[in-house]
PDB file of C-alpha atoms and ligand atoms in Angstrom:
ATOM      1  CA  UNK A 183     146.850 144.150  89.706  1.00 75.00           C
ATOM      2  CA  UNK A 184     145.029 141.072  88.324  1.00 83.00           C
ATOM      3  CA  UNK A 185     146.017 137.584  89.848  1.00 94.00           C
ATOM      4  CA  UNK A 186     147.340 136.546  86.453  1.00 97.00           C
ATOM      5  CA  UNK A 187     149.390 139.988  85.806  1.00 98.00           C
ATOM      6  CA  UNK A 188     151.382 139.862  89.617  1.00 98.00           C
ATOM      7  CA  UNK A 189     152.420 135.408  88.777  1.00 98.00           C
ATOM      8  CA  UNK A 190     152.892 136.699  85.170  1.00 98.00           C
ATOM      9  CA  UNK A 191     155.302 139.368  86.561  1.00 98.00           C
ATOM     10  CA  UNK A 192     157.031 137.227  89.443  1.00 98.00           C
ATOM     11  CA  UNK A 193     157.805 134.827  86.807  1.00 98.00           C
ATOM     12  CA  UNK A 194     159.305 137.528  84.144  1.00 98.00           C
ATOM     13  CA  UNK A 195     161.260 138.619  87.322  1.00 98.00           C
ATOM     14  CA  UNK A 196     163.308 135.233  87.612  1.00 98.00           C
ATOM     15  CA  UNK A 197     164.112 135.257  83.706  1.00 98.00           C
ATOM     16  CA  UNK A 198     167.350 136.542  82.775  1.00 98.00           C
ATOM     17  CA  UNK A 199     168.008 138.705  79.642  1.00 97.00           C
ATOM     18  CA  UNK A 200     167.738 137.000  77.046  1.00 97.00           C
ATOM     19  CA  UNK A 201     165.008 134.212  77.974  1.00 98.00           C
ATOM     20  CA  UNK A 202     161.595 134.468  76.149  1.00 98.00           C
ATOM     21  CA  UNK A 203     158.766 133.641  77.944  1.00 98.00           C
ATOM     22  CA  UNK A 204     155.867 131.139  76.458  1.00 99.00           C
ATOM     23  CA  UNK A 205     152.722 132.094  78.706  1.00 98.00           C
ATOM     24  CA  UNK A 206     151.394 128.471  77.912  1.00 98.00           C
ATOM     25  CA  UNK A 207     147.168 129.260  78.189  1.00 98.00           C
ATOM     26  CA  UNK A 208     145.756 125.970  77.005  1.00 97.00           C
ATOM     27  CA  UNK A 209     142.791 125.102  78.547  1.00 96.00           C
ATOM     28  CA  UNK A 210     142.271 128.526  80.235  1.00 96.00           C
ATOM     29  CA  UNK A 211     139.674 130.586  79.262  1.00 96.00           C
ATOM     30  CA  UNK A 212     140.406 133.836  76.858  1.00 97.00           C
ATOM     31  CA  UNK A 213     139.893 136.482  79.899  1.00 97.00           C
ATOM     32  CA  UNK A 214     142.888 134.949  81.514  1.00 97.00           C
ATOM     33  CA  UNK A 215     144.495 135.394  78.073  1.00 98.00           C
ATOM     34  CA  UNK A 216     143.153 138.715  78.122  1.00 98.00           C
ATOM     35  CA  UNK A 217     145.027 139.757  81.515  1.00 98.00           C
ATOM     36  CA  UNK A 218     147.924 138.730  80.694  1.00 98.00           C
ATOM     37  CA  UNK A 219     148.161 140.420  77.400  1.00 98.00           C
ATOM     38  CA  UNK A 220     146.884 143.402  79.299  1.00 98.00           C
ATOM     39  CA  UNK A 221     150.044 142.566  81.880  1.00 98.00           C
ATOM     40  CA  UNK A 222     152.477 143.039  78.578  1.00 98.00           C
ATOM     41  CA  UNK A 223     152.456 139.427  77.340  1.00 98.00           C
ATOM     42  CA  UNK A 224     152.977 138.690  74.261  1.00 98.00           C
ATOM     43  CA  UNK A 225     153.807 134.606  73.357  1.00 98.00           C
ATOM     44  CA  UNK A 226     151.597 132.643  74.191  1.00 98.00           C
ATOM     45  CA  UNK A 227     151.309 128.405  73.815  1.00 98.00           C
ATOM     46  CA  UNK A 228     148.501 126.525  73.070  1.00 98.00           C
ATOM     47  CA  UNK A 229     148.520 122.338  72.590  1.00 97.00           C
ATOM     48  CA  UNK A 230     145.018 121.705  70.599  1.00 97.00           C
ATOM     49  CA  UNK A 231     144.508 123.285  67.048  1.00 98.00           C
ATOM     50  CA  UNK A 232     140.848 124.083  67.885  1.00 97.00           C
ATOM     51  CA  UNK A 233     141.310 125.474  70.763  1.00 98.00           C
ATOM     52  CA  UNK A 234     143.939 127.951  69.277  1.00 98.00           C
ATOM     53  CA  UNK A 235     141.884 128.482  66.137  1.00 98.00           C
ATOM     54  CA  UNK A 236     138.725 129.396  68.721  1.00 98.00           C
ATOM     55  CA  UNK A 237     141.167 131.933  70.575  1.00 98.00           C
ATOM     56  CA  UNK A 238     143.184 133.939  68.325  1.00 98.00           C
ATOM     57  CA  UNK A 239     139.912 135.607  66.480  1.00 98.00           C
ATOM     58  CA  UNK A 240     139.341 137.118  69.896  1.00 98.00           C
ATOM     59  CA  UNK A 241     142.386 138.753  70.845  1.00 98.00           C
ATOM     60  CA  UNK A 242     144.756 140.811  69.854  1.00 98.00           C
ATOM     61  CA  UNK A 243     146.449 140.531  66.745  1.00 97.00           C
ATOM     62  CA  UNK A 244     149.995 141.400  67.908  1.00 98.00           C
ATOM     63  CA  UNK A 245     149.902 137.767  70.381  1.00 98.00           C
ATOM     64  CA  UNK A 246     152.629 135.424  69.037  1.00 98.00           C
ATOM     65  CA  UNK A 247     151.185 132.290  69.225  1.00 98.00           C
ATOM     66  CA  UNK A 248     153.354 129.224  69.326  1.00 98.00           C
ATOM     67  CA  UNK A 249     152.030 125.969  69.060  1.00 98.00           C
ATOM     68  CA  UNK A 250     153.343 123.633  71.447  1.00 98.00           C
ATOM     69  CA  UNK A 251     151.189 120.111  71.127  1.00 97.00           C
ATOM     70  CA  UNK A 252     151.174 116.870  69.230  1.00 96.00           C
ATOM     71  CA  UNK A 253     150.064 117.916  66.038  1.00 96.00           C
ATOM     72  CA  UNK A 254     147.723 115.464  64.076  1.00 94.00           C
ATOM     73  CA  UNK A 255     148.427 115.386  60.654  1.00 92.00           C
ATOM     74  CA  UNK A 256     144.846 115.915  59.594  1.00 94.00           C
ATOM     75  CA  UNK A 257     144.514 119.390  61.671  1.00 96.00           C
ATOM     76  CA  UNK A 258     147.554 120.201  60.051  1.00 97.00           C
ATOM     77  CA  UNK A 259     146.477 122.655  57.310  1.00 96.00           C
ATOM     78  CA  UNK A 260     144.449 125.017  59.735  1.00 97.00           C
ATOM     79  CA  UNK A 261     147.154 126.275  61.325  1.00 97.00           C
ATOM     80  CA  UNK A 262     149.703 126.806  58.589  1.00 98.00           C
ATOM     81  CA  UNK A 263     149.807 130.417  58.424  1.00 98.00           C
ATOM     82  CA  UNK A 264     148.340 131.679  62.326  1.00 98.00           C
ATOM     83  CA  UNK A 265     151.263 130.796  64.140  1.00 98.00           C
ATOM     84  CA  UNK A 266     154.326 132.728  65.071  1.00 98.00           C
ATOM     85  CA  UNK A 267     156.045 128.934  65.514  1.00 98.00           C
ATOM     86  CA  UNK A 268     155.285 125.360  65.738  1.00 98.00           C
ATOM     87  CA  UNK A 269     157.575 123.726  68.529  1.00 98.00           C
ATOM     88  CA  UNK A 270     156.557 120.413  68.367  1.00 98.00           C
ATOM     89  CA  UNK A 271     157.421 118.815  64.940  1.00 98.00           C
ATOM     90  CA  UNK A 272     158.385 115.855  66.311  1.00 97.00           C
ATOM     91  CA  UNK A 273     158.701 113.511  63.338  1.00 96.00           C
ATOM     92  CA  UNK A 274     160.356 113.424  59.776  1.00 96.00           C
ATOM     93  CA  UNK A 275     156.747 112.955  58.227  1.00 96.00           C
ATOM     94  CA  UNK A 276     155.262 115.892  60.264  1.00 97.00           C
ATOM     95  CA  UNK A 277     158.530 118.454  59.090  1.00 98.00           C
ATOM     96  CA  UNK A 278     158.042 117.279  55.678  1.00 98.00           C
ATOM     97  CA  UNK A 279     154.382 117.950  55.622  1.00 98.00           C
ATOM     98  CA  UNK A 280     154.682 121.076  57.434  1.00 98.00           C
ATOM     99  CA  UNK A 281     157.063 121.983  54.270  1.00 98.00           C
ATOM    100  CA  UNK A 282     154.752 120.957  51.795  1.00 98.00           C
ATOM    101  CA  UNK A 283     151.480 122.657  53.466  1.00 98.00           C
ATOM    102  CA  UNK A 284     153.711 125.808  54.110  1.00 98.00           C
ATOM    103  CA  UNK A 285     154.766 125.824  50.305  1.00 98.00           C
ATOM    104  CA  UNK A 286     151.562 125.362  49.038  1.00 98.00           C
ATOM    105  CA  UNK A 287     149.983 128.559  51.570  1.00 98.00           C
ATOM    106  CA  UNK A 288     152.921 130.916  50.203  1.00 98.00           C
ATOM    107  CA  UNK A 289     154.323 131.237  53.654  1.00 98.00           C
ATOM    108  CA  UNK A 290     157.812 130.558  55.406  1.00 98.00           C
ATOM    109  CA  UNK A 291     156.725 128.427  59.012  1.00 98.00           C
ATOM    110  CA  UNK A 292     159.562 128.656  61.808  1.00 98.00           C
ATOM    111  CA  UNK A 293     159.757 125.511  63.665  1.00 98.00           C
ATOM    112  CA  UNK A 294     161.714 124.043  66.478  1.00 98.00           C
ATOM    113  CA  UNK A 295     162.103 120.290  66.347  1.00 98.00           C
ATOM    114  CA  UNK A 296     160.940 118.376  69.452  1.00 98.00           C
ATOM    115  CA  UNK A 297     163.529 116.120  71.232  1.00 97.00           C
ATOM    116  CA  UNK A 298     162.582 113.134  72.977  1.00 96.00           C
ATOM    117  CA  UNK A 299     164.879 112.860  76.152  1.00 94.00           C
ATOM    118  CA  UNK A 300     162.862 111.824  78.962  1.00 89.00           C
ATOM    119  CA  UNK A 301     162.383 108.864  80.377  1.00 82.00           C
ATOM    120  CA  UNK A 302     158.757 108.535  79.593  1.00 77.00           C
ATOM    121  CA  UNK A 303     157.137 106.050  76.904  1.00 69.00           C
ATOM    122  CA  UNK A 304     154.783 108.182  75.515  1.00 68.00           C
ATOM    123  CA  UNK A 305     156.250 111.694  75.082  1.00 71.00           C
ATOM    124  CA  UNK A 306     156.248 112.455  71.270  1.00 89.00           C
ATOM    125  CA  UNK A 307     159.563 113.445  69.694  1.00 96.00           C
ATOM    126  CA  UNK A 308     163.021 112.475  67.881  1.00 97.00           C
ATOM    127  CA  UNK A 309     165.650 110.298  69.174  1.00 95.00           C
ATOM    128  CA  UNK A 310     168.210 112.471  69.639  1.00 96.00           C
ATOM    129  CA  UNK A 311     170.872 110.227  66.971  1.00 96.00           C
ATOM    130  CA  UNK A 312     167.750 110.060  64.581  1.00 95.00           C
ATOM    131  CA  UNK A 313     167.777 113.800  64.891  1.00 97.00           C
ATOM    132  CA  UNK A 314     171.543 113.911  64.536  1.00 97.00           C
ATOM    133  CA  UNK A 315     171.710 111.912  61.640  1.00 97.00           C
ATOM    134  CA  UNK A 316     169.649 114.102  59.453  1.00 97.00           C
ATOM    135  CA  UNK A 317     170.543 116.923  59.962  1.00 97.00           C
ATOM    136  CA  UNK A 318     174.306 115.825  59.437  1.00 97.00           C
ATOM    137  CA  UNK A 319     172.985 114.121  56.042  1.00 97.00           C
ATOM    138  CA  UNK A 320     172.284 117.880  55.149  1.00 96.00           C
ATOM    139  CA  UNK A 321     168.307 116.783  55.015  1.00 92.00           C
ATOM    140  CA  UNK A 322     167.262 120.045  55.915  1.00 95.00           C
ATOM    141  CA  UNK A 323     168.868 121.779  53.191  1.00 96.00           C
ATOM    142  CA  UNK A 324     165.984 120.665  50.583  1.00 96.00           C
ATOM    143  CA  UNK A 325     163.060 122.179  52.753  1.00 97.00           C
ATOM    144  CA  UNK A 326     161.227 125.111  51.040  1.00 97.00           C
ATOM    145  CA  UNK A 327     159.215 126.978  53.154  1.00 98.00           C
ATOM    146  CA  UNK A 328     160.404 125.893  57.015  1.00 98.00           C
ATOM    147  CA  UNK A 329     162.975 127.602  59.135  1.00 98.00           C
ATOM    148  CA  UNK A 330     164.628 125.580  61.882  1.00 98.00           C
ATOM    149  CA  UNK A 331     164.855 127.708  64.647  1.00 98.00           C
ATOM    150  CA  UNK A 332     166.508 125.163  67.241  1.00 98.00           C
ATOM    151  CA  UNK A 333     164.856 122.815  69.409  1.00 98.00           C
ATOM    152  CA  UNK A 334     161.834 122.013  71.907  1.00 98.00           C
ATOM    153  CA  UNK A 335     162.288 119.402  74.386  1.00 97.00           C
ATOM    154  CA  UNK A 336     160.582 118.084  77.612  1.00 96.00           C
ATOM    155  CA  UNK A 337     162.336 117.101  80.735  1.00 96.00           C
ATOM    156  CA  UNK A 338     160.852 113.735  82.483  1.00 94.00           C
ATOM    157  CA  UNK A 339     158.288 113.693  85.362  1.00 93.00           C
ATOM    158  CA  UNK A 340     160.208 113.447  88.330  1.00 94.00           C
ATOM    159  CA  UNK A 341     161.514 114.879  91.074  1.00 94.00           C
ATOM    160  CA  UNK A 342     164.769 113.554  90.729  1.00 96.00           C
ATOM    161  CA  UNK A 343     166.920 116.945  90.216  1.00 97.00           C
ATOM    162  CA  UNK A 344     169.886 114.844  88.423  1.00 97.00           C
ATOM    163  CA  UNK A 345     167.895 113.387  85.768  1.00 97.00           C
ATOM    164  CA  UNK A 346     166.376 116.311  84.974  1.00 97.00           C
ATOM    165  CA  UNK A 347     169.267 118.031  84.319  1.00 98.00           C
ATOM    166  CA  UNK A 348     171.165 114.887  82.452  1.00 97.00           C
ATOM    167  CA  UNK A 349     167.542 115.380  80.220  1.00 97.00           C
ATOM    168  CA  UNK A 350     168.218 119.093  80.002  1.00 98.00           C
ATOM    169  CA  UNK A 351     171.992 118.811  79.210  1.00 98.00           C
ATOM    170  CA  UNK A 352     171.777 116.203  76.933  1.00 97.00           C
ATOM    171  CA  UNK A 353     169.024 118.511  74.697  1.00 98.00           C
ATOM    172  CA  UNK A 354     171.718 121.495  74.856  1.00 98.00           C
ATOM    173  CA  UNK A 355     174.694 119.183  73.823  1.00 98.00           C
ATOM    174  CA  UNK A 356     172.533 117.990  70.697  1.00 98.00           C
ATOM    175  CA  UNK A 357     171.945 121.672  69.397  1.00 97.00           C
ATOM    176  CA  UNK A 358     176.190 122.027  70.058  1.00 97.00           C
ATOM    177  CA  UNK A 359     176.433 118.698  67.947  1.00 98.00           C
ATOM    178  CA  UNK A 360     174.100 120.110  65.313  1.00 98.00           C
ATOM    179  CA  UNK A 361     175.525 123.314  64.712  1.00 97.00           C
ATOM    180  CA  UNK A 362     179.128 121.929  64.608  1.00 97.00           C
ATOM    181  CA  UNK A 363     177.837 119.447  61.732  1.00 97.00           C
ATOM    182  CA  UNK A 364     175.326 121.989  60.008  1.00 97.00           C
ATOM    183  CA  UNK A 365     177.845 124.832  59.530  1.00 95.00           C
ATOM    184  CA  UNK A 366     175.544 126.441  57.385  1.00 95.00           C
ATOM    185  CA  UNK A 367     172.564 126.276  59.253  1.00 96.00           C
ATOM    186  CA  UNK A 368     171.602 129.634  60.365  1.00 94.00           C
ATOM    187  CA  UNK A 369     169.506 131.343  63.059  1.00 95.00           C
ATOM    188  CA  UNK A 370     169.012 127.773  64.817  1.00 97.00           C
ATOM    189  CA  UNK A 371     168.937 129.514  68.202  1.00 96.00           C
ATOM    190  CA  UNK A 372     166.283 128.889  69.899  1.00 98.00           C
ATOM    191  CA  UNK A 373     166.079 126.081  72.701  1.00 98.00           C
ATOM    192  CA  UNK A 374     162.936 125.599  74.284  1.00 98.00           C
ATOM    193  CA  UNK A 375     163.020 124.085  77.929  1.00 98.00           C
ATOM    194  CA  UNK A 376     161.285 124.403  80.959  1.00 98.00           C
ATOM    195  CA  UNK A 377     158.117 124.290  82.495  1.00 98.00           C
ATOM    196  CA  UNK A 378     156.839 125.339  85.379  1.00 97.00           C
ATOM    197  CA  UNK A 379     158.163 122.811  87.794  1.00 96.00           C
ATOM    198  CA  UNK A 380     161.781 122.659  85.997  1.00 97.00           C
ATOM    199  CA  UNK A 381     162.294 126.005  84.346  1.00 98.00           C
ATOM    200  CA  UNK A 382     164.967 127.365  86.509  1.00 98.00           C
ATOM    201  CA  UNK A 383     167.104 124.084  85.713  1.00 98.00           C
ATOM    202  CA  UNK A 384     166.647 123.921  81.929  1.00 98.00           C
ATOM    203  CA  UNK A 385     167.691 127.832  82.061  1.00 98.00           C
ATOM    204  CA  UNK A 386     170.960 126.952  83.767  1.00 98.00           C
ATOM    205  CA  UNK A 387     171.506 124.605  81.025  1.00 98.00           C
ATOM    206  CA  UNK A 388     170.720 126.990  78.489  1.00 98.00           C
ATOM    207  CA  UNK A 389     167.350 127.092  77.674  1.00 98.00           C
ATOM    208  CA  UNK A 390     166.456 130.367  75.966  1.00 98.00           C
ATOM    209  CA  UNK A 391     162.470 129.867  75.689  1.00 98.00           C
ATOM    210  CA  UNK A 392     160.639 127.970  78.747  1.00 98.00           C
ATOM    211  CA  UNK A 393     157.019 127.227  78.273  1.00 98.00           C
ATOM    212  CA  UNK A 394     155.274 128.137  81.389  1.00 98.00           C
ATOM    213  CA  UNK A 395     151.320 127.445  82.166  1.00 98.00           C
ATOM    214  CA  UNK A 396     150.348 127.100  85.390  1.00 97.00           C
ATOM    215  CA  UNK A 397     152.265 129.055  87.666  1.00 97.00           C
ATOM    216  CA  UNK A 398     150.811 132.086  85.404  1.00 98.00           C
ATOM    217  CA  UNK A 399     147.635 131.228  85.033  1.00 97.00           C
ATOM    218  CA  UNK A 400     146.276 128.245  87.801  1.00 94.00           C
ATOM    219  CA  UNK A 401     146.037 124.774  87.402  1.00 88.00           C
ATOM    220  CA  UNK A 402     144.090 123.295  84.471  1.00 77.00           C
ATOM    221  CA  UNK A 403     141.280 121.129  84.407  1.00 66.00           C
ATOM    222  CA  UNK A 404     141.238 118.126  82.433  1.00 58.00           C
TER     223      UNK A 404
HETATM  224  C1  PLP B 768     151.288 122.185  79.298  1.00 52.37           C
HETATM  225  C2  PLP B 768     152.647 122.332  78.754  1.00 52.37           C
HETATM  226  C3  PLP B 768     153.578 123.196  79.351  1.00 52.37           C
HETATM  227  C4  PLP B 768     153.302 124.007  80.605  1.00 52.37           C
HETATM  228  O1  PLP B 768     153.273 123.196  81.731  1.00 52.37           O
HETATM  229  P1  PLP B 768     153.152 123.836  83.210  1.00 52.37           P
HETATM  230  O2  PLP B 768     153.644 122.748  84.088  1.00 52.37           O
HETATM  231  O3  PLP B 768     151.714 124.156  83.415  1.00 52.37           O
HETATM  232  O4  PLP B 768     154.002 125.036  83.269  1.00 52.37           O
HETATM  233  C5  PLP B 768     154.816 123.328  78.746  1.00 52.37           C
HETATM  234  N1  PLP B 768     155.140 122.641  77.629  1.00 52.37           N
HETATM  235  C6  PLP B 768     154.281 121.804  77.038  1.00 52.37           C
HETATM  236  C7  PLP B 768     154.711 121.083  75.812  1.00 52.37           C
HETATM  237  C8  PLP B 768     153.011 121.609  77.583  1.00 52.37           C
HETATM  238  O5  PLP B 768     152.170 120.769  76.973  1.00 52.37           O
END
């Protein structure tokens, strides 16, 4: 077995039913892509349009890919259509454009809405009450061609455990505040959490999709 399929596997092995697993392969090379899919995965997460766009022709056309990045308005368009779901709309503007562009292609795009919660300045994402607020304003109810699936958030960089999980906690109370307000808001499900480093904490706070790069797959280069 490949170096990539046996970490692939003694990650799967940790999940419990019911988790989904984002084999996050940006900036890895499309043979470790390859050996995973080979391995059985499936979902995989990329950060940079380009890089996704250069991928997917290349592989298999069963791969789910999520997007998982900042996306730049401009780049936009390209991907409307070639992905399986866009985690990171992390802004009014960018949900309302991803509408628009999604209405225009003819097709539905699922989404999860990123959360900011950590403690870092310059992680992209709502404010949680921001967050609240609209969707309690019934703001989603006018978009045409996006389906909220639930939300994406990122835990901040440290080692301390307790902060982590305050970050992770805080994330699952605003999808419980969300669906109590949004009664008729359906299939928002999906809460993305984890990484590597932090994935076994965001599942005990119920994280159903963790985003994992490179205990599968190595470390990156920058
Ligand atoms: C890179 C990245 C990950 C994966 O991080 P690892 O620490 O390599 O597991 C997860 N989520 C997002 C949004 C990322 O950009």
């Amino acid at each position: 077995m490949s170096t990539i399929a046996s970490r692939l596997n003694a990650v799967l092995d940790t999940l419990p039913a019911g988790v989904e697993l984002v084999a996050v392969s940006k900036f890895h090379p499309v043979e470790a892509l390859r050996e995973a899919y080979d391995a059985g995965q499936r979902i995989f997460g990329e950060s940079r349009v380009q890089e996704l766009l250069a991928k997917q022709p290349q592989l298999p056309d069963d791969i789910r890919w999520h997007f998982i990045g900042h996306l730049q308005t401009n780049k936009l368009r390209q991907i409307i259509g070639r992905t399986a779901m866009i985690e990171s709309v992390d802004s009014l503007r960018l949900l309302q454009m991803v509408d628009d562009e999604s209405a225009r292609a003819g097709v539905v795009t699922r989404v999860l809405l990123q959360v900011h919660v950590a403690q870092e300045q310059t992680k992209f994402g709502f404010l949680p009450q921001e967050l609240l607020d609209y969707m309690t304003a019934g703001g989603y109810r006018n978009l045409k061609a996006t389906h909220l699936c639930g939300l994406m958030a990122m835990a901040s960089n440290t080692d301390d455990v307790d902060r982590i999980n305050a970050d992770f906690q805080a994330v699952a109370d605003l999808r419980n505040q969300i669906i109590t307000a949004c009664p008729d808001l359906t299939g928002f499900d999906r809460l993305s959490m984890g990484m590597s480093d932090d994935y076994l904490l965001a599942i005990a706070r119920g994280a159903n999709l963790v985003r994992i790069g490179s205990t599968i797959f190595g470390q990156r280069e920058y």
